[in-house]
Amino acid sequence: GQSLEQPSEVTAVEGAIVQINCTYQTSGFYGLSWYQQHDGGAPTFLSYNALDGLEETGRFSSFLSRSDSYGYLLLQELQMKDSASYFCASGNSYKLIFGSGTRLLVRP
Amino acid sequence: GAVVSQHPSWVICKSGTSVKIECRSLDFQATTMFWYRQFPKQSLMLMATSNEGSKATYEQGVEKDKFLINHASLTLSTLTVTSAHPEDSSFYICSARERNPGERQPQHFGDGTRLSIL
C-alpha cells in the first residue's frame, strides 16, 4: 500500500517559520510535491522534489530525503494568508497520492 | 498557462438526481484527466483516471456504475454522479495531465465542484 503521514495541525505566529513534515511509504517513488488548499478552494501547487535536497521558491522551501522516506515544507515569514491546509503528494503526472494533510493556523 | 476549468462550482439537488460535472483544459491538450473526491477536513482521494478515447480506470472501492466518467476529447472529461444520495455529498476536484508535462508540476487542478444532495 501507499501512505503519506503528516501532522494534523500546526499553529504558528505571524512572521515566524514553520516546518510541516511528511513521511511516506510508497511502492515506487517518483517525487514529492506540496500543495496548499484554502477552505473551499482547489489545491495550489507549491513545490516539487525529485531528488534529495532543498528546493527554494520564495518564502516556501521543500526538502526531501529519499533514504529516510521523509520530506518537509518550510514556510518562512509567515503571513495570515498562509492559514490553510497543506498536503504532500507522492507520484508523478500519471498518478498522485495525497498525504493526510496539515492544517496550518497562523495567529497574529 | 495550463488552466483547468471545472463546472459547475456548486450544485444542490434532490436525492435520486443525476449530476454531471465538466472538466476542461483551456489552453492545453489533456491526454489524461483525474477525478478526486474530498470530504470535509480530509485529504483528496483519487477516484478514477481517464484517458482520452478509452474507458476510465477506477480506484478500488469506487463504483464505476455510480460515477460515470467520459473523456471524449483531449480537452473535456465529465463525471456523472448517477442517482445521487446524501452520502455522495462532497467536494469533487478534477485535474489534468499535459501531453508533455513539465517535471515540476505533474497535474493541473480545477477549482472543484461542491455537491450537496438533499
mmCIF file of C-alpha atoms in Angstrom:
data_model
loop_
_atom_site.group_PDB
_atom_site.id
_atom_site.type_symbol
_atom_site.label_atom_id
_atom_site.label_comp_id
_atom_site.label_asym_id
_atom_site.label_seq_id
_atom_site.Cartn_x
_atom_site.Cartn_y
_atom_site.Cartn_z
ATOM 1 C CA GLY A 1 0.000 0.000 0.000
ATOM 2 C CA GLN A 2 0.882 3.635 -0.107
ATOM 3 C CA SER A 3 0.590 6.164 2.666
ATOM 4 C CA LEU A 4 1.852 9.636 3.431
ATOM 5 C CA GLU A 5 1.612 10.842 7.007
ATOM 6 C CA GLN A 6 1.553 14.446 8.148
ATOM 7 C CA PRO A 7 0.783 16.163 11.450
ATOM 8 C CA SER A 8 -2.889 17.028 11.529
ATOM 9 C CA GLU A 9 -2.498 20.582 12.755
ATOM 10 C CA VAL A 10 0.214 23.162 13.293
ATOM 11 C CA THR A 11 -0.110 26.601 14.853
ATOM 12 C CA ALA A 12 2.417 29.421 14.440
ATOM 13 C CA VAL A 13 2.721 33.154 14.881
ATOM 14 C CA GLU A 14 2.763 35.681 12.064
ATOM 15 C CA GLY A 15 6.325 36.336 10.931
ATOM 16 C CA ALA A 16 7.626 33.042 12.270
ATOM 17 C CA ILE A 17 8.978 29.978 10.461
ATOM 18 C CA VAL A 18 7.110 26.689 10.421
ATOM 19 C CA GLN A 19 8.023 23.230 9.167
ATOM 20 C CA ILE A 20 5.443 20.670 8.030
ATOM 21 C CA ASN A 21 6.738 17.119 7.875
ATOM 22 C CA CYS A 22 5.731 14.272 5.609
ATOM 23 C CA THR A 23 6.792 10.652 5.934
ATOM 24 C CA TYR A 24 5.846 8.263 3.209
ATOM 25 C CA GLN A 25 5.606 4.607 2.327
ATOM 26 C CA THR A 26 5.100 4.091 -1.379
ATOM 27 C CA SER A 27 5.680 1.322 -3.859
ATOM 28 C CA GLY A 28 7.912 3.098 -6.315
ATOM 29 C CA PHE A 29 8.811 6.724 -5.819
ATOM 30 C CA TYR A 30 8.593 9.465 -8.413
ATOM 31 C CA GLY A 31 8.943 12.608 -6.372
ATOM 32 C CA LEU A 32 7.241 14.554 -3.615
ATOM 33 C CA SER A 33 5.004 17.541 -4.273
ATOM 34 C CA TRP A 34 3.433 20.051 -1.934
ATOM 35 C CA TYR A 35 0.055 21.704 -2.332
ATOM 36 C CA GLN A 36 -1.763 24.459 -0.479
ATOM 37 C CA GLN A 37 -5.530 24.431 -0.148
ATOM 38 C CA HIS A 38 -7.658 27.136 1.378
ATOM 39 C CA ASP A 39 -11.089 26.220 2.702
ATOM 40 C CA GLY A 40 -13.471 25.649 -0.185
ATOM 41 C CA GLY A 41 -10.724 26.044 -2.761
ATOM 42 C CA ALA A 42 -8.732 23.830 -5.059
ATOM 43 C CA PRO A 43 -5.201 22.618 -4.342
ATOM 44 C CA THR A 44 -2.492 25.006 -5.470
ATOM 45 C CA PHE A 45 0.899 23.636 -6.428
ATOM 46 C CA LEU A 46 3.753 24.909 -4.257
ATOM 47 C CA SER A 47 6.854 22.822 -4.765
ATOM 48 C CA TYR A 48 8.289 19.563 -6.042
ATOM 49 C CA ASN A 49 11.342 17.461 -5.142
ATOM 50 C CA ALA A 50 12.505 14.621 -7.337
ATOM 51 C CA LEU A 51 15.959 14.401 -5.804
ATOM 52 C CA ASP A 52 17.343 14.749 -2.296
ATOM 53 C CA GLY A 53 17.931 18.232 -1.030
ATOM 54 C CA LEU A 54 16.306 21.581 -0.656
ATOM 55 C CA GLU A 55 14.226 23.421 -3.239
ATOM 56 C CA GLU A 56 13.546 27.078 -2.568
ATOM 57 C CA THR A 57 10.680 29.073 -4.046
ATOM 58 C CA GLY A 58 10.336 32.451 -2.402
ATOM 59 C CA ARG A 59 9.102 32.095 1.163
ATOM 60 C CA PHE A 60 8.489 28.382 0.667
ATOM 61 C CA SER A 61 11.154 25.685 0.629
ATOM 62 C CA SER A 62 10.800 21.945 0.384
ATOM 63 C CA PHE A 63 13.222 19.252 1.409
ATOM 64 C CA LEU A 64 13.466 15.589 0.509
ATOM 65 C CA SER A 65 15.460 12.666 1.864
ATOM 66 C CA ARG A 66 14.696 9.550 -0.136
ATOM 67 C CA SER A 67 16.789 7.322 2.120
ATOM 68 C CA ASP A 68 14.632 8.363 5.075
ATOM 69 C CA SER A 69 11.354 8.441 3.097
ATOM 70 C CA TYR A 70 10.858 11.891 4.523
ATOM 71 C CA GLY A 71 10.280 15.391 3.352
ATOM 72 C CA TYR A 72 9.173 18.712 4.723
ATOM 73 C CA LEU A 73 7.770 22.035 3.662
ATOM 74 C CA LEU A 74 9.284 25.115 5.263
ATOM 75 C CA LEU A 75 7.314 28.344 5.334
ATOM 76 C CA GLN A 76 9.177 31.491 6.299
ATOM 77 C CA GLU A 77 7.945 34.948 7.257
ATOM 78 C CA LEU A 78 4.501 33.568 7.907
ATOM 79 C CA GLN A 79 1.543 35.688 6.884
ATOM 80 C CA MET A 80 -2.074 35.422 7.933
ATOM 81 C CA LYS A 81 -2.989 34.357 4.398
ATOM 82 C CA ASP A 82 -0.800 31.263 4.837
ATOM 83 C CA SER A 83 -3.501 29.785 7.090
ATOM 84 C CA ALA A 84 -4.644 26.829 5.011
ATOM 85 C CA SER A 85 -4.273 23.083 4.638
ATOM 86 C CA TYR A 86 -1.048 21.733 3.215
ATOM 87 C CA PHE A 87 -0.721 18.377 1.511
ATOM 88 C CA CYS A 88 2.297 16.415 0.452
ATOM 89 C CA ALA A 89 1.746 14.148 -2.527
ATOM 90 C CA SER A 90 3.801 11.333 -3.932
ATOM 91 C CA GLY A 91 3.817 10.421 -7.562
ATOM 92 C CA ASN A 92 4.018 11.935 -10.989
ATOM 93 C CA SER A 93 1.811 13.075 -13.796
ATOM 94 C CA TYR A 94 0.261 9.619 -14.116
ATOM 95 C CA LYS A 95 -0.825 9.242 -10.507
ATOM 96 C CA LEU A 96 -0.664 11.321 -7.354
ATOM 97 C CA ILE A 97 -1.332 10.021 -3.873
ATOM 98 C CA PHE A 98 -2.021 12.721 -1.334
ATOM 99 C CA GLY A 99 -0.964 12.817 2.278
ATOM 100 C CA SER A 100 -3.331 13.164 5.183
ATOM 101 C CA GLY A 101 -2.927 16.946 5.217
ATOM 102 C CA THR A 102 -1.810 19.511 7.786
ATOM 103 C CA ARG A 103 -3.990 22.385 8.833
ATOM 104 C CA LEU A 104 -1.833 25.456 9.493
ATOM 105 C CA LEU A 105 -3.223 28.220 11.657
ATOM 106 C CA VAL A 106 -1.282 31.475 11.666
ATOM 107 C CA ARG A 107 -2.021 33.734 14.625
ATOM 108 C CA PRO A 108 -1.267 37.455 14.867
ATOM 109 C CA GLY B 1 -0.849 28.680 -18.985
ATOM 110 C CA ALA B 2 -2.182 25.212 -18.101
ATOM 111 C CA VAL B 3 -5.618 26.289 -16.891
ATOM 112 C CA VAL B 4 -8.246 23.743 -15.943
ATOM 113 C CA SER B 5 -11.854 24.880 -15.715
ATOM 114 C CA GLN B 6 -14.430 22.918 -13.757
ATOM 115 C CA HIS B 7 -18.172 23.486 -13.948
ATOM 116 C CA PRO B 8 -20.404 23.888 -12.068
ATOM 117 C CA SER B 9 -18.658 25.136 -8.961
ATOM 118 C CA TRP B 10 -21.614 24.358 -6.713
ATOM 119 C CA VAL B 11 -24.612 22.063 -7.054
ATOM 120 C CA ILE B 12 -27.532 21.434 -4.727
ATOM 121 C CA CYS B 13 -30.057 18.845 -5.795
ATOM 122 C CA LYS B 14 -32.562 16.321 -4.526
ATOM 123 C CA SER B 15 -31.742 12.739 -3.714
ATOM 124 C CA GLY B 16 -32.075 10.478 -6.749
ATOM 125 C CA THR B 17 -30.958 13.117 -9.229
ATOM 126 C CA SER B 18 -28.041 12.543 -11.574
ATOM 127 C CA VAL B 19 -25.453 15.301 -11.678
ATOM 128 C CA LYS B 20 -22.878 15.959 -14.391
ATOM 129 C CA ILE B 21 -19.624 17.794 -13.685
ATOM 130 C CA GLU B 22 -17.418 19.043 -16.516
ATOM 131 C CA CYS B 23 -13.668 19.448 -16.504
ATOM 132 C CA ARG B 24 -11.992 21.316 -19.341
ATOM 133 C CA SER B 25 -8.382 22.054 -20.114
ATOM 134 C CA LEU B 26 -8.486 25.540 -21.605
ATOM 135 C CA ASP B 27 -5.052 26.044 -23.126
ATOM 136 C CA PHE B 28 -3.527 22.593 -23.447
ATOM 137 C CA GLN B 29 -4.393 19.093 -24.521
ATOM 138 C CA ALA B 30 -5.036 16.782 -21.600
ATOM 139 C CA THR B 31 -4.235 13.220 -22.524
ATOM 140 C CA THR B 32 -5.197 12.112 -19.039
ATOM 141 C CA MET B 33 -7.653 13.554 -16.553
ATOM 142 C CA PHE B 34 -8.178 12.585 -12.952
ATOM 143 C CA TRP B 35 -11.149 12.833 -10.626
ATOM 144 C CA TYR B 36 -10.746 13.244 -6.884
ATOM 145 C CA ARG B 37 -13.209 13.388 -4.034
ATOM 146 C CA GLN B 38 -12.607 15.228 -0.797
ATOM 147 C CA PHE B 39 -14.776 15.026 2.298
ATOM 148 C CA PRO B 40 -14.614 17.838 4.899
ATOM 149 C CA LYS B 41 -11.293 18.051 6.719
ATOM 150 C CA GLN B 42 -9.951 15.062 4.807
ATOM 151 C CA SER B 43 -7.443 14.515 2.062
ATOM 152 C CA LEU B 44 -8.011 14.226 -1.671
ATOM 153 C CA MET B 45 -8.825 10.689 -2.684
ATOM 154 C CA LEU B 46 -8.289 9.632 -6.268
ATOM 155 C CA MET B 47 -11.476 8.175 -7.689
ATOM 156 C CA ALA B 48 -10.527 7.428 -11.275
ATOM 157 C CA THR B 49 -8.163 8.137 -14.108
ATOM 158 C CA SER B 50 -9.451 8.698 -17.612
ATOM 159 C CA ASN B 51 -7.530 8.691 -20.856
ATOM 160 C CA GLU B 52 -8.935 10.320 -23.940
ATOM 161 C CA GLY B 53 -10.927 7.865 -26.001
ATOM 162 C CA SER B 54 -10.746 4.947 -23.600
ATOM 163 C CA LYS B 55 -12.533 3.674 -20.522
ATOM 164 C CA ALA B 56 -11.698 5.144 -17.158
ATOM 165 C CA THR B 57 -9.680 3.236 -14.593
ATOM 166 C CA TYR B 58 -11.362 3.320 -11.199
ATOM 167 C CA GLU B 59 -9.632 3.077 -7.839
ATOM 168 C CA GLN B 60 -10.548 0.283 -5.512
ATOM 169 C CA GLY B 61 -13.849 0.851 -3.771
ATOM 170 C CA VAL B 62 -15.205 3.364 -6.302
ATOM 171 C CA GLU B 63 -18.387 2.197 -8.038
ATOM 172 C CA LYS B 64 -17.978 2.666 -11.764
ATOM 173 C CA ASP B 65 -21.727 2.403 -12.366
ATOM 174 C CA LYS B 66 -22.315 5.129 -9.829
ATOM 175 C CA PHE B 67 -19.644 7.515 -11.084
ATOM 176 C CA LEU B 68 -19.686 7.572 -14.857
ATOM 177 C CA ILE B 69 -16.672 9.147 -16.493
ATOM 178 C CA ASN B 70 -16.423 10.172 -20.110
ATOM 179 C CA HIS B 71 -13.286 11.596 -21.717
ATOM 180 C CA ALA B 72 -14.441 12.162 -25.264
ATOM 181 C CA SER B 73 -11.881 14.752 -26.299
ATOM 182 C CA LEU B 74 -8.432 15.984 -25.376
ATOM 183 C CA THR B 75 -9.924 18.971 -23.563
ATOM 184 C CA LEU B 76 -13.031 17.615 -21.849
ATOM 185 C CA SER B 77 -13.828 14.993 -19.266
ATOM 186 C CA THR B 78 -17.152 14.623 -17.479
ATOM 187 C CA LEU B 79 -18.098 12.931 -14.233
ATOM 188 C CA THR B 80 -21.739 11.962 -13.783
ATOM 189 C CA VAL B 81 -22.906 11.028 -10.318
ATOM 190 C CA THR B 82 -25.912 8.834 -11.005
ATOM 191 C CA SER B 83 -28.867 8.652 -8.634
ATOM 192 C CA ALA B 84 -27.045 10.778 -6.102
ATOM 193 C CA HIS B 85 -27.745 10.331 -2.411
ATOM 194 C CA PRO B 86 -26.766 12.440 0.609
ATOM 195 C CA GLU B 87 -23.671 10.313 1.229
ATOM 196 C CA ASP B 88 -22.389 11.409 -2.199
ATOM 197 C CA SER B 89 -22.234 14.995 -0.974
ATOM 198 C CA SER B 90 -18.607 16.011 -1.249
ATOM 199 C CA PHE B 91 -16.083 18.255 -2.979
ATOM 200 C CA TYR B 92 -15.171 16.821 -6.373
ATOM 201 C CA ILE B 93 -11.955 18.021 -7.998
ATOM 202 C CA CYS B 94 -10.571 17.227 -11.418
ATOM 203 C CA SER B 95 -7.027 17.538 -12.629
ATOM 204 C CA ALA B 96 -5.357 17.143 -15.987
ATOM 205 C CA ARG B 97 -2.050 15.938 -17.292
ATOM 206 C CA GLU B 98 -0.498 17.664 -20.276
ATOM 207 C CA ARG B 99 0.698 15.705 -23.264
ATOM 208 C CA ASN B 100 4.260 16.685 -22.384
ATOM 209 C CA PRO B 101 4.125 17.547 -18.702
ATOM 210 C CA GLY B 102 6.775 19.623 -17.060
ATOM 211 C CA GLU B 103 8.948 17.984 -14.490
ATOM 212 C CA ARG B 104 7.846 20.165 -11.647
ATOM 213 C CA GLN B 105 4.061 20.309 -11.717
ATOM 214 C CA PRO B 106 2.705 16.888 -12.577
ATOM 215 C CA GLN B 107 -1.015 17.761 -12.724
ATOM 216 C CA HIS B 108 -3.115 20.905 -13.071
ATOM 217 C CA PHE B 109 -6.204 21.173 -10.888
ATOM 218 C CA GLY B 110 -9.648 22.612 -11.479
ATOM 219 C CA ASP B 111 -11.387 24.755 -8.865
ATOM 220 C CA GLY B 112 -13.604 21.924 -7.687
ATOM 221 C CA THR B 113 -17.343 21.305 -7.506
ATOM 222 C CA ARG B 114 -19.157 21.271 -4.206
ATOM 223 C CA LEU B 115 -22.013 18.793 -4.448
ATOM 224 C CA SER B 116 -24.789 18.824 -1.853
ATOM 225 C CA ILE B 117 -27.532 16.222 -2.055
ATOM 226 C CA LEU B 118 -30.645 16.927 -0.009
#
